[in-house]
Amino acid sequence: MGLLSGKTGAVIGASSGIGEAAAKLFAEDGAKVSVVARRTDKLNELVKTIRDRGGEAVAIPADVTVAADHARIVEETAAAFGGFDFAFNNAGTIGNFAPILEQSEADWDHTIDTNLKAVWMAVQTQARHMARNGGGAIVNTSSWLAVGALPGSAVYSASKAGMDGFLRAAALELATHGIRINNINPGGIDTKMTRDAFQNHADVLETFAAAHPIGRMGTPRETAQLAAFLLSDRASNITGQAMLVDGGYAIAGQRG
Ligand code: NAP
């Protein structure tokens, strides 16, 4: 029996990086997954990979900033698999990772809409369905930048800190409906987003990677493993937690 055997749900932000690794891992662990993002070609490739490996998956192209898409994700997942009992809300943007003096109102709106407002819309829609159908589990991808900072991270940090604040209130309310909700807060993970954030400054990226106490950035798969655990019944007593998965990066103190 896999960790997620018998579970049905969605991985949102599944077309690359952490979400793509999560969709593959959840399917290996026995879940039936809908994979959601804007890039349909990437989703179709992922569905094929999962099916070739004996798993069950469907693609649902959607944009998390569009309110109506959240209802469609839940409805289409439930129609495909007969239920919707977990969600991994992982879609996110680094936004314009620029000095605060150079950022625009549009930069703020894009990052907050994608990372924070979309999670509120997703959780509300998913939880309404789960509350009517015996409960469920939700995991959202926050960041170590909710509790830390880099030059240029002001709006991104605000969006992720907002997610952690939202989480705690949501967990209190949703517990009464049999729904657990947690955040994972990755440190530096080797994905396109990280490479974009460092704008291909290989030397700076190398220093950043080496500053993780484990000596490297995390992989998408080892990040997804925490999400799989939190979505599984093994985590039945865990809700409202924002959990670092960062190789010790956010531990404060002198290094070197
Ligand atoms: P990534 O490879 O760039 O993946 C981002 C995912 O989000 C893609 O699947 C993208 O799909 C999706 N997405 C973005 N905007 C969307 C929208 N409007 N509608 C639907 N899907 C959307 O980056 P990643 O590193 O795996 O990031 C995944 C999550 O981890 C993000 O929430 C990020 O903030 C968080 N995180 C990453 C790191 C890191 O070091 N990499 C650290 C901490 C937290 P489409 O473009 O196809 O829509």
XYZ file of C-alpha atoms and ligand atoms in Angstrom:
304
model
C 0.000 0.000 0.000
C 1.419 3.378 -1.024
C 1.443 6.376 1.294
C -1.389 8.006 -0.721
C -3.189 4.873 -1.816
C -6.890 5.475 -2.491
C -6.531 9.272 -2.442
C -7.678 11.553 -5.253
C -6.723 15.165 -5.716
C -4.891 17.904 -7.580
C -1.323 19.121 -7.890
C -1.607 22.768 -8.910
C 1.541 24.230 -10.457
C 2.525 20.799 -11.806
C 4.139 21.731 -15.115
C 7.688 22.048 -13.759
C 9.910 22.031 -10.677
C 8.485 20.983 -7.307
C 4.948 20.402 -8.626
C 6.074 18.139 -11.454
C 8.139 16.070 -9.014
C 5.171 15.985 -6.616
C 2.739 14.714 -9.270
C 5.116 11.870 -10.136
C 5.764 11.023 -6.472
C 2.081 11.148 -5.442
C 1.178 8.843 -8.350
C 3.976 6.425 -7.351
C 2.556 6.563 -3.816
C -0.844 5.424 -5.114
C -2.772 8.683 -5.580
C -4.895 9.544 -8.609
C -3.849 13.059 -9.551
C -5.030 15.866 -11.749
C -2.099 17.998 -12.856
C -2.825 21.697 -13.228
C -0.964 24.696 -14.698
C -1.151 26.986 -17.746
C 1.294 25.123 -20.056
C -0.833 22.366 -21.601
C 2.056 20.721 -23.509
C 4.023 20.209 -20.275
C 0.944 18.803 -18.522
C 0.258 16.348 -21.349
C 3.889 15.152 -21.247
C 3.616 14.666 -17.485
C 0.353 12.724 -17.742
C 1.973 10.430 -20.313
C 4.997 9.832 -18.047
C 2.773 9.017 -15.062
C 0.558 6.658 -17.116
C 3.615 4.961 -18.686
C 4.767 4.203 -15.140
C 1.383 2.650 -14.270
C -0.127 5.645 -12.456
C -3.386 7.538 -12.998
C -3.408 11.210 -14.014
C -5.395 13.757 -16.000
C -4.361 17.219 -17.193
C -6.429 20.293 -16.317
C -5.073 23.454 -17.945
C -5.963 26.389 -15.681
C -4.783 29.751 -14.393
C -4.838 30.110 -10.596
C -5.483 33.854 -10.812
C -8.869 33.152 -12.452
C -11.521 32.503 -9.781
C -13.714 30.265 -11.973
C -10.799 27.937 -12.681
C -10.691 26.746 -9.058
C -14.231 25.341 -9.196
C -13.431 23.688 -12.524
C -10.287 22.037 -11.080
C -12.288 20.486 -8.232
C -15.215 19.448 -10.460
C -13.053 17.920 -13.217
C -10.847 16.055 -10.718
C -13.876 14.642 -8.889
C -15.511 13.683 -12.196
C -12.341 11.893 -13.404
C -11.602 9.956 -10.211
C -14.796 9.937 -8.145
C -13.502 12.203 -5.411
C -11.347 15.147 -4.369
C -9.742 14.591 -0.994
C -6.379 16.341 -1.282
C -4.885 19.433 -2.884
C -1.288 20.563 -3.272
C -1.457 24.304 -3.992
C 2.055 24.796 -5.305
C 1.709 27.322 -8.162
C 3.789 30.421 -7.581
C 5.814 33.176 -9.142
C 9.067 34.815 -8.127
C 7.639 38.007 -9.658
C 9.895 40.953 -10.322
C 12.766 40.174 -7.948
C 14.017 43.769 -8.032
C 14.923 46.433 -5.454
C 11.845 47.828 -3.712
C 12.615 51.316 -5.064
C 12.215 49.962 -8.581
C 9.047 47.904 -8.137
C 5.692 48.938 -9.586
C 2.095 48.482 -8.489
C 1.738 45.923 -11.290
C 4.654 43.924 -9.804
C 2.883 43.880 -6.436
C -0.456 42.825 -7.966
C 1.068 40.036 -10.077
C 2.951 38.432 -7.182
C 0.218 38.851 -4.578
C -2.514 37.661 -6.982
C -0.563 34.528 -7.933
C 0.985 33.566 -4.593
C -1.575 34.766 -2.048
C -4.999 35.587 -3.469
C -4.957 32.436 -5.610
C -4.239 30.261 -2.559
C -7.150 31.843 -0.700
C -9.436 31.147 -3.695
C -8.104 27.596 -4.053
C -8.458 26.693 -0.371
C -11.950 28.163 -0.123
C -13.166 26.212 -3.164
C -11.418 22.964 -2.215
C -12.547 23.135 1.425
C -16.188 23.723 0.464
C -16.106 20.478 -1.537
C -14.176 18.558 1.151
C -16.487 19.779 3.937
C -19.469 18.312 2.071
C -17.647 15.042 1.406
C -16.132 13.904 4.697
C -12.973 16.062 4.911
C -9.552 16.077 3.331
C -6.026 17.461 3.438
C -4.464 20.538 1.833
C -0.802 21.537 1.502
C 0.348 24.897 0.119
C 3.878 25.798 -0.967
C 5.115 28.823 0.988
C 8.862 29.597 1.301
C 11.727 30.162 3.737
C 11.392 33.738 2.441
C 8.232 34.032 4.571
C 10.610 34.240 7.544
C 13.773 35.500 5.818
C 14.836 37.906 3.109
C 17.092 38.479 0.128
C 17.643 41.785 -1.676
C 14.685 41.955 -4.069
C 12.415 39.625 -2.075
C 10.127 42.257 -0.480
C 6.938 41.506 -2.420
C 7.623 37.771 -2.696
C 8.372 37.602 1.065
C 5.131 39.499 1.791
C 3.150 37.040 -0.349
C 4.601 33.987 1.393
C 4.350 35.485 4.914
C 0.708 36.219 4.029
C 0.256 32.554 3.161
C 1.622 31.495 6.556
C -0.734 33.907 8.361
C -3.714 32.728 6.321
C -2.761 29.128 7.086
C -3.131 29.366 10.843
C -6.627 30.881 10.778
C -7.733 28.492 8.037
C -6.469 25.494 10.027
C -8.524 26.486 13.098
C -11.722 26.792 11.083
C -11.235 23.859 8.723
C -10.394 21.393 11.518
C -14.073 21.466 12.465
C -14.858 20.162 8.947
C -12.326 17.310 9.084
C -9.829 19.171 6.889
C -6.127 19.483 7.721
C -4.085 22.249 6.081
C -0.329 22.828 6.239
C 2.342 24.787 4.377
C 5.730 23.587 3.238
C 8.445 26.252 3.275
C 11.278 25.216 0.958
C 14.777 26.678 1.148
C 16.823 26.907 -2.036
C 15.520 24.230 -4.388
C 17.190 23.584 -7.721
C 14.407 24.631 -10.136
C 13.883 27.084 -12.986
C 12.467 29.593 -10.515
C 15.701 29.625 -8.525
C 17.839 29.972 -11.632
C 15.590 32.839 -12.803
C 15.900 34.545 -9.404
C 19.679 34.528 -9.703
C 19.393 35.548 -13.365
C 22.080 33.066 -14.284
C 24.769 34.535 -12.008
C 26.356 31.117 -11.536
C 28.873 32.329 -8.931
C 26.184 33.867 -6.680
C 24.005 30.784 -7.090
C 26.938 28.572 -6.071
C 27.533 30.638 -2.908
C 23.807 30.468 -2.098
C 23.765 26.690 -2.568
C 26.878 26.238 -0.401
C 25.313 28.325 2.402
C 22.791 25.541 3.038
C 24.187 23.607 6.034
C 23.746 20.332 4.110
C 26.066 21.818 1.464
C 23.663 22.025 -1.461
C 20.207 23.126 -2.561
C 17.317 20.717 -2.165
C 15.843 18.717 -5.022
C 12.211 19.048 -6.146
C 11.582 15.402 -5.195
C 12.797 15.712 -1.610
C 10.620 18.816 -1.262
C 7.614 16.901 -2.601
C 8.239 14.144 -0.035
C 7.226 16.494 2.787
C 4.035 17.400 0.914
C 3.226 13.702 0.388
C 3.685 12.992 4.089
C 1.510 15.954 5.145
C -1.243 14.901 2.731
C -1.157 11.325 3.988
C -2.951 9.807 6.964
C 0.436 9.476 8.708
C 0.124 13.231 9.367
C -3.368 12.859 10.904
C -2.424 14.939 13.984
C -0.695 17.771 12.085
C -2.506 20.935 10.975
C -1.740 24.644 10.779
C 2.027 24.121 10.504
C 4.405 25.962 8.176
C 7.306 23.530 7.857
C 10.759 24.341 6.564
C 12.274 21.862 4.121
C 15.517 23.738 3.615
C 18.590 21.709 4.550
C 18.936 23.982 7.602
C 19.278 27.169 5.525
C 16.985 29.289 7.716
C 18.845 28.489 10.947
C 20.149 31.864 12.124
C 23.777 32.176 13.218
C 27.325 32.680 12.070
C 28.546 30.451 9.256
C 32.110 29.722 8.222
P 8.684 26.566 -11.227
O 9.415 25.400 -11.782
O 8.794 27.894 -11.907
O 7.142 26.147 -11.079
C 6.105 27.072 -10.873
C 4.785 26.376 -11.203
O 3.715 27.281 -10.936
C 4.711 25.981 -12.661
O 4.085 24.724 -12.787
C 3.813 27.080 -13.261
O 3.096 26.572 -14.373
C 2.867 27.324 -12.076
N 2.191 28.611 -12.170
C 2.730 29.856 -12.064
N 1.781 30.789 -12.253
C 0.604 30.116 -12.489
C -0.719 30.515 -12.773
N -1.072 31.813 -12.843
N -1.661 29.560 -12.958
C -1.338 28.246 -12.901
N -0.085 27.801 -12.623
C 0.866 28.722 -12.431
O 9.128 26.850 -9.735
P 9.284 25.947 -8.421
O 10.568 26.338 -7.819
O 8.968 24.525 -8.643
O 8.125 26.632 -7.523
C 7.021 25.935 -6.998
C 6.586 26.636 -5.706
O 7.665 26.570 -4.764
C 6.253 28.123 -5.857
O 5.111 28.423 -5.077
C 7.470 28.820 -5.271
O 7.169 30.099 -4.789
C 7.867 27.848 -4.183
N 9.259 27.906 -3.716
C 10.291 27.617 -4.533
C 11.588 27.660 -4.030
C 12.789 27.355 -4.876
O 13.927 27.498 -4.386
N 12.648 26.909 -6.112
C 11.822 27.995 -2.701
C 10.737 28.291 -1.898
C 9.457 28.232 -2.405
P 2.743 27.350 -15.738
O 3.820 28.370 -15.973
O 2.707 26.260 -16.764
O 1.400 27.948 -15.483
